[in-house]
Short mmCIF file of C-alpha atoms in Angstrom, two decimals:
data_model
loop_
_atom_site.label_atom_id
_atom_site.label_comp_id
_atom_site.label_asym_id
_atom_site.label_seq_id
_atom_site.Cartn_x
_atom_site.Cartn_y
_atom_site.Cartn_z
CA MET A 1 -0.04 0.03 -0.06
CA ASP A 2 2.66 2.43 0.93
CA LYS A 3 4.55 1.62 -2.40
CA LEU A 4 1.34 2.10 -4.28
CA LEU A 5 0.74 5.62 -2.85
CA GLU A 6 4.30 6.59 -3.51
CA GLY A 7 4.06 5.50 -6.96
CA PHE A 8 0.97 7.68 -7.39
CA VAL A 9 2.85 10.57 -6.10
CA ILE A 10 5.75 10.03 -8.55
CA VAL A 11 3.33 9.72 -11.54
CA GLY A 12 1.83 13.06 -10.48
CA PHE A 13 5.13 14.73 -9.87
CA VAL A 14 6.43 13.61 -13.26
CA GLN A 15 3.35 14.88 -14.95
CA GLY A 16 3.62 18.20 -13.00
CA MET A 17 7.38 18.67 -13.76
CA ILE A 18 6.79 18.19 -17.55
CA ALA A 19 3.71 20.67 -17.33
CA SER A 20 5.83 23.13 -15.61
CA ILE A 21 8.71 22.80 -18.36
CA MET A 22 6.00 23.12 -20.96
CA PHE A 23 4.84 26.23 -18.93
CA VAL A 24 8.09 28.08 -18.67
CA ALA A 25 9.32 26.97 -22.08
CA PRO A 26 6.64 27.45 -24.87
CA ALA A 27 9.09 26.07 -27.44
CA ALA A 28 9.13 22.90 -25.42
CA LYS A 29 5.41 22.92 -25.16
CA ASN A 30 4.95 23.19 -28.97
CA MET A 31 7.47 20.34 -29.41
CA LEU A 32 5.92 17.93 -27.01
CA LEU A 33 2.40 18.67 -28.16
CA GLY A 34 3.72 17.97 -31.78
CA LEU A 35 4.36 14.51 -30.79
CA MET A 36 0.76 13.94 -29.66
CA ASN A 37 -2.47 13.62 -31.87
CA LEU A 38 -4.44 16.46 -30.43
CA THR A 39 -6.25 17.59 -33.61
CA PHE A 40 -9.70 16.92 -31.92
CA LEU A 41 -8.77 19.70 -29.49
CA GLU A 42 -7.48 21.98 -32.20
CA GLU A 43 -10.59 21.64 -34.09
CA SER A 44 -13.27 21.51 -31.40
CA LYS A 45 -11.72 24.11 -28.84
CA GLU A 46 -10.13 27.11 -30.40
CA GLY A 47 -7.75 28.96 -28.46
CA ILE A 48 -7.45 26.45 -25.67
CA PHE A 49 -3.93 25.79 -26.33
CA MET A 50 -2.63 29.27 -25.16
CA PHE A 51 -3.67 28.97 -21.38
CA ARG A 52 -4.24 25.21 -21.21
CA ILE A 53 -3.00 21.79 -22.30
CA PHE A 54 0.44 21.46 -20.12
CA GLY A 55 2.08 18.11 -19.68
CA LEU A 56 1.66 14.64 -21.36
CA SER A 57 -1.81 13.23 -20.83
CA SER A 58 -4.81 11.85 -22.54
CA GLU A 59 -7.27 13.26 -19.98
CA TYR A 60 -6.02 16.94 -19.66
CA LEU A 61 -9.19 18.65 -19.25
CA PHE A 62 -10.98 16.61 -16.60
CA ALA A 63 -10.02 13.23 -15.18
CA PHE A 64 -6.19 13.59 -15.06
CA PRO A 65 -6.43 16.76 -13.01
CA VAL A 66 -8.68 14.81 -10.70
CA PHE A 67 -6.18 12.27 -10.34
CA GLN A 68 -3.74 15.11 -9.41
CA GLY A 69 -6.18 16.06 -6.83
CA LEU A 70 -5.87 12.56 -5.24
CA VAL A 71 -1.94 12.91 -5.49
CA LEU A 72 -2.43 16.15 -3.21
CA MET A 73 -4.64 14.32 -0.94
CA ILE A 74 -1.94 11.56 -0.42
CA ILE A 75 0.67 14.38 0.01
CA PHE A 76 -1.41 15.99 2.75
CA LEU A 77 -1.76 12.84 4.62
CA GLU A 78 2.14 12.14 4.20
CA ILE A 79 2.85 15.61 5.66
CA ILE A 80 0.62 14.89 8.36
CA ASN A 81 2.73 11.85 9.27
CA ARG A 82 5.88 14.07 9.27
CA LYS A 83 7.06 13.24 5.87
CA TYR A 84 7.99 16.83 4.91
CA ARG A 85 10.00 15.88 1.86
CA TYR A 86 6.70 15.61 0.00
CA VAL A 87 6.15 19.35 0.13
CA LYS A 88 8.63 19.95 -2.77
CA TYR A 89 6.11 18.17 -5.07
CA ILE A 90 3.26 20.47 -4.56
CA PRO A 91 4.17 23.45 -6.77
CA PHE A 92 4.51 21.12 -9.74
CA ILE A 93 1.36 19.17 -9.18
CA LEU A 94 -0.51 22.94 -8.76
CA ILE A 95 0.67 24.02 -12.11
CA SER A 96 -0.54 20.83 -13.81
CA ILE A 97 -4.00 21.24 -12.19
CA ILE A 98 -4.37 24.93 -12.79
CA PHE A 99 -3.37 25.12 -16.24
CA ASN A 100 -5.41 22.08 -17.29
CA ALA A 101 -8.73 21.86 -15.34
CA ARG A 102 -9.18 23.53 -11.87
CA ILE A 103 -11.61 20.87 -10.67
CA GLY A 104 -8.59 19.00 -9.05
CA LEU A 105 -8.21 21.90 -6.60
CA PHE A 106 -11.37 20.76 -4.79
CA ALA A 107 -9.50 17.88 -3.36
CA LEU A 108 -7.57 20.19 -0.85
CA PRO A 109 -10.51 21.72 0.97
CA VAL A 110 -12.27 18.12 0.94
CA VAL A 111 -9.32 16.31 2.50
CA PHE A 112 -8.87 19.10 4.89
CA LEU A 113 -12.50 18.81 6.01
CA VAL A 114 -12.67 14.96 6.03
CA TYR A 115 -9.44 14.57 8.05
CA PHE A 116 -10.71 17.12 10.60
CA LEU A 117 -13.94 15.17 10.94
CA TYR A 118 -12.08 11.84 11.67
CA LEU A 119 -9.92 13.42 14.35
CA PRO A 120 -12.26 13.28 17.35
CA SER A 121 -12.31 9.30 16.89
CA GLN A 122 -8.27 9.17 17.44
CA ARG A 123 -6.36 8.88 20.49
CA ASN A 124 -4.78 11.96 21.57
CA SER A 125 -7.38 14.01 19.38
CA PHE A 126 -6.72 17.19 21.21
CA LYS A 127 -3.06 17.06 20.51
CA LEU A 128 -3.63 16.10 16.81
CA ILE A 129 -6.09 18.84 16.23
CA PHE A 130 -3.48 21.40 17.34
CA LYS A 131 -0.97 19.70 14.88
CA TYR A 132 -3.56 19.69 12.24
CA LEU A 133 -4.37 23.39 12.51
CA ARG A 134 -0.49 24.22 12.20
CA ILE A 135 -0.20 22.26 9.03
CA LEU A 136 -3.47 24.03 7.82
CA ILE A 137 -2.08 27.42 8.57
CA PHE A 138 1.39 26.57 6.89
CA ALA A 139 -0.56 25.12 3.79
CA GLY A 140 -2.48 28.42 3.43
CA PHE A 141 0.66 30.43 3.39
CA PHE A 142 2.37 27.95 1.18
CA LEU A 143 -0.45 27.94 -1.38
CA ALA A 144 -0.71 31.80 -1.41
CA PHE A 145 2.98 32.09 -1.98
CA CYS A 146 2.76 29.62 -4.87
CA GLY A 147 -0.04 31.70 -6.43
CA PHE A 148 2.05 34.99 -5.88
CA LEU A 149 5.09 33.35 -7.80
CA MET A 150 2.85 32.38 -10.52
CA ILE A 151 1.43 35.98 -10.84
CA GLN A 152 5.11 37.24 -10.86
CA VAL A 153 5.89 34.77 -14.03
CA ILE A 154 2.96 35.20 -16.04
CA GLY A 155 1.27 38.54 -14.91
CA PHE A 156 -1.96 39.09 -13.11
CA GLU A 157 -4.27 39.25 -16.10
CA ASN A 158 -3.13 35.91 -17.46
CA PHE A 159 -3.42 34.37 -14.03
CA GLU A 160 -6.76 35.82 -13.64
CA GLN A 161 -7.90 34.53 -16.99
CA THR A 162 -6.50 30.96 -16.42
CA PHE A 163 -7.62 30.54 -12.86
CA PHE A 164 -11.14 32.26 -12.77
CA ARG A 165 -12.06 31.74 -16.34
CA GLY A 166 -14.57 29.05 -15.23
CA VAL A 167 -16.55 31.44 -13.30
CA GLY A 168 -16.59 34.30 -15.82
CA SER A 169 -16.59 38.01 -15.37
CA GLY A 170 -18.28 41.13 -16.80
CA LYS A 171 -20.00 40.32 -20.02
CA SER A 172 -18.26 36.99 -20.49
CA LYS A 173 -20.27 33.86 -19.38
CA GLY A 174 -17.54 31.39 -17.90
CA HIS A 175 -17.73 27.53 -17.67
CA LEU A 176 -19.95 27.55 -14.79
CA TYR A 177 -22.54 29.10 -16.96
CA THR A 178 -22.13 26.67 -19.81
CA LEU A 179 -22.52 23.80 -17.36
CA PHE A 180 -25.45 24.87 -15.20
CA ASP A 181 -27.42 26.42 -17.94
CA LYS A 182 -26.49 25.22 -21.40
CA MET A 183 -25.99 21.59 -20.38
CA VAL A 184 -28.86 21.18 -18.17
CA PHE A 185 -31.55 18.94 -19.75
CA TRP A 186 -34.50 17.21 -17.72
CA PRO A 187 -36.43 14.27 -18.49
CA LYS A 188 -39.69 15.22 -20.12
CA THR A 189 -41.83 12.77 -18.09
CA THR A 190 -42.34 11.53 -14.49
CA SER A 191 -41.42 8.06 -15.50
CA GLY A 192 -38.26 9.60 -17.25
CA PHE A 193 -37.13 10.95 -13.98
CA ILE A 194 -37.50 7.57 -12.36
CA PHE A 195 -36.35 5.12 -14.82
CA GLY A 196 -34.39 7.45 -17.49
CA GLU A 197 -35.15 7.83 -21.11
CA GLY A 198 -32.08 5.72 -22.40
CA ARG A 199 -30.13 8.69 -23.63
CA TYR A 200 -26.67 9.63 -22.92
CA LEU A 201 -25.65 13.10 -23.84
CA PHE A 202 -21.98 13.13 -23.24
CA GLY A 203 -19.91 14.12 -26.44
CA ASN A 204 -23.22 14.06 -28.30
CA GLU A 205 -22.53 15.93 -31.72
CA TYR A 206 -26.03 15.50 -33.20
CA ASP A 207 -28.59 16.26 -30.64
CA GLU A 208 -28.56 18.16 -27.00
CA ASN A 209 -25.04 17.67 -25.40
CA SER A 210 -24.18 17.73 -21.76
CA ASP A 211 -20.86 17.14 -19.88
CA MET A 212 -22.57 16.90 -16.46
CA GLY A 213 -22.40 13.46 -15.00
CA TYR A 214 -25.56 13.63 -13.13
CA ILE A 215 -27.63 14.82 -15.99
CA ASN A 216 -26.37 12.02 -18.12
CA TYR A 217 -27.02 9.22 -15.53
CA LEU A 218 -30.66 10.80 -14.88
CA LEU A 219 -31.55 10.81 -18.65
CA PHE A 220 -29.86 7.42 -18.96
CA GLY A 221 -31.50 5.40 -16.34
CA GLY A 222 -33.29 7.84 -13.90
CA LEU A 223 -33.07 8.06 -10.22
CA VAL A 224 -33.08 4.50 -9.76
CA TYR A 225 -29.97 4.21 -11.90
CA ILE A 226 -28.27 6.88 -10.01
CA PHE A 227 -29.14 5.39 -6.62
CA VAL A 228 -27.92 1.89 -7.64
CA TYR A 229 -24.80 3.16 -9.10
CA PHE A 230 -23.53 5.20 -6.15
CA TYR A 231 -24.90 2.75 -3.59
CA ASN A 232 -22.70 0.00 -5.32
CA LEU A 233 -19.82 2.37 -5.48
CA LYS A 234 -19.95 3.20 -1.84
CA ARG A 235 -20.11 -0.53 -1.03
CA VAL A 236 -16.87 -1.26 -3.07
CA LEU A 237 -14.92 1.84 -1.69
CA PHE A 238 -15.93 1.41 1.92
CA ARG A 239 -15.32 -2.50 2.12
CA ASN A 240 -13.48 -3.73 5.10
CA MET A 241 -12.90 -0.37 6.70
CA LYS A 242 -13.28 -1.26 10.32
CA ASN A 243 -9.72 -2.08 11.36
CA VAL A 244 -7.72 0.38 8.83
CA ASN A 245 -5.71 3.40 9.83
CA ILE A 246 -7.06 7.07 9.48
CA ARG A 247 -4.83 7.64 6.39
CA TYR A 248 -6.89 5.06 4.25
CA LYS A 249 -10.17 6.00 5.79
CA VAL A 250 -9.51 9.80 5.08
CA LEU A 251 -8.21 9.00 1.49
CA ILE A 252 -11.14 6.66 0.43
CA THR A 253 -13.94 9.19 2.06
CA SER A 254 -12.19 12.11 0.59
CA SER A 255 -12.02 10.34 -2.76
CA PHE A 256 -15.71 9.38 -2.76
CA VAL A 257 -16.77 13.22 -1.70
CA LEU A 258 -14.38 14.29 -4.58
CA ILE A 259 -16.35 12.02 -7.10
CA LEU A 260 -19.70 13.42 -5.93
CA ILE A 261 -18.48 16.97 -6.75
CA SER A 262 -16.48 16.03 -9.93
CA ASN A 263 -19.58 14.50 -11.37
CA PHE A 264 -20.97 17.94 -11.76
CA LYS A 265 -18.16 18.85 -14.09
CA GLY A 266 -18.17 15.70 -16.14
CA SER A 267 -18.95 11.97 -16.11
CA ILE A 268 -16.06 10.97 -13.77
CA LEU A 269 -17.38 7.33 -13.24
CA SER A 270 -15.93 6.03 -16.57
CA ASN A 271 -12.59 4.45 -17.71
CA ASN A 272 -10.09 7.09 -16.73
CA GLY A 273 -6.83 7.52 -14.80
CA PHE A 274 -8.55 8.54 -11.55
CA ILE A 275 -10.90 5.96 -11.35
CA ARG A 276 -8.35 3.31 -12.41
CA ALA A 277 -5.89 4.52 -9.47
CA LEU A 278 -8.70 4.63 -6.91
CA LEU A 279 -9.82 1.15 -7.84
CA ILE A 280 -6.45 -0.42 -7.84
CA LEU A 281 -6.01 1.10 -4.37
CA VAL A 282 -9.24 -0.35 -3.23
CA PHE A 283 -8.74 -3.61 -4.63
CA LEU A 284 -5.29 -4.05 -3.00
CA HIS A 285 -6.78 -3.13 0.19
CA ILE A 286 -9.57 -5.66 -0.02
CA LEU A 287 -6.97 -8.56 -1.12
CA ASN A 288 -4.75 -7.54 1.94
CA ALA A 289 -7.77 -7.66 4.28
CA ASN A 290 -8.47 -11.24 2.81
CA LYS A 291 -4.98 -12.67 2.50
CA ASN A 292 -5.69 -15.27 5.24
CA ASN A 293 -8.69 -16.62 3.19
CA PHE A 294 -6.20 -18.30 0.63
CA ILE A 295 -7.19 -16.06 -2.28
CA LYS A 296 -5.39 -17.24 -5.49
CA ILE A 297 -4.70 -14.49 -8.11
CA ASN A 298 -3.90 -15.50 -11.66
CA ASN A 299 -0.79 -13.76 -13.42
#
């Protein structure tokens, strides 16, 4: 488990380092992107290459930044355990998230809150709370410092356009408007709300199109489908949770909350890097919990 989590951090750091190189050296960005087949982005998302698409990934604009958020959660939990060497990875991962899809940043407030809620159940909880508050204050100053350095490098206007573009300002209607207005479609009948209409709108070029995971699930299978889907997901993620350490509990709970949030932005419950990483983590935990039951695994 420790090696797997460290492996996730290494993957996140390498991606963040490549993103940082592309960020400070436009020539390197042009060269590396030239090696990849991104014509679909060039055709469908005009101007997106100027302020986004940094690093090497197949899921720039949604799922990989969510995976980077998972890496930030792991780093926070390692720092709590006094492994301060992980701090040096944070700026690189922040660059990767901010200049691809900011949805990954939600991981930080989520893991901060979930860890705090688990603290009262731990031994020496009062002492741990003071330790947590010190790290939280340090994290606030550290993140503010990273933001200040970024502004110095690219200028405030570019930083504002990149970081806050999703909200929109003035006459421009940002990505939130696109999501919660243009991409919201409801079933046309009561039975459609309950059982769905068999429609899936993600990436639909010929009819109504919506990125929102909840809207897609509602139109596809209704409230019944959504309930069954998330109930079974919860059963898988929270299996064998009685005697595990706080790190694993916080990581799984935070990941589940991050899924609930990310599903407003896109259909996160699909075959992507974040879900694969999370399921590998959970399945390894299940195997470890049942290793005395003579489970045999094929190559």
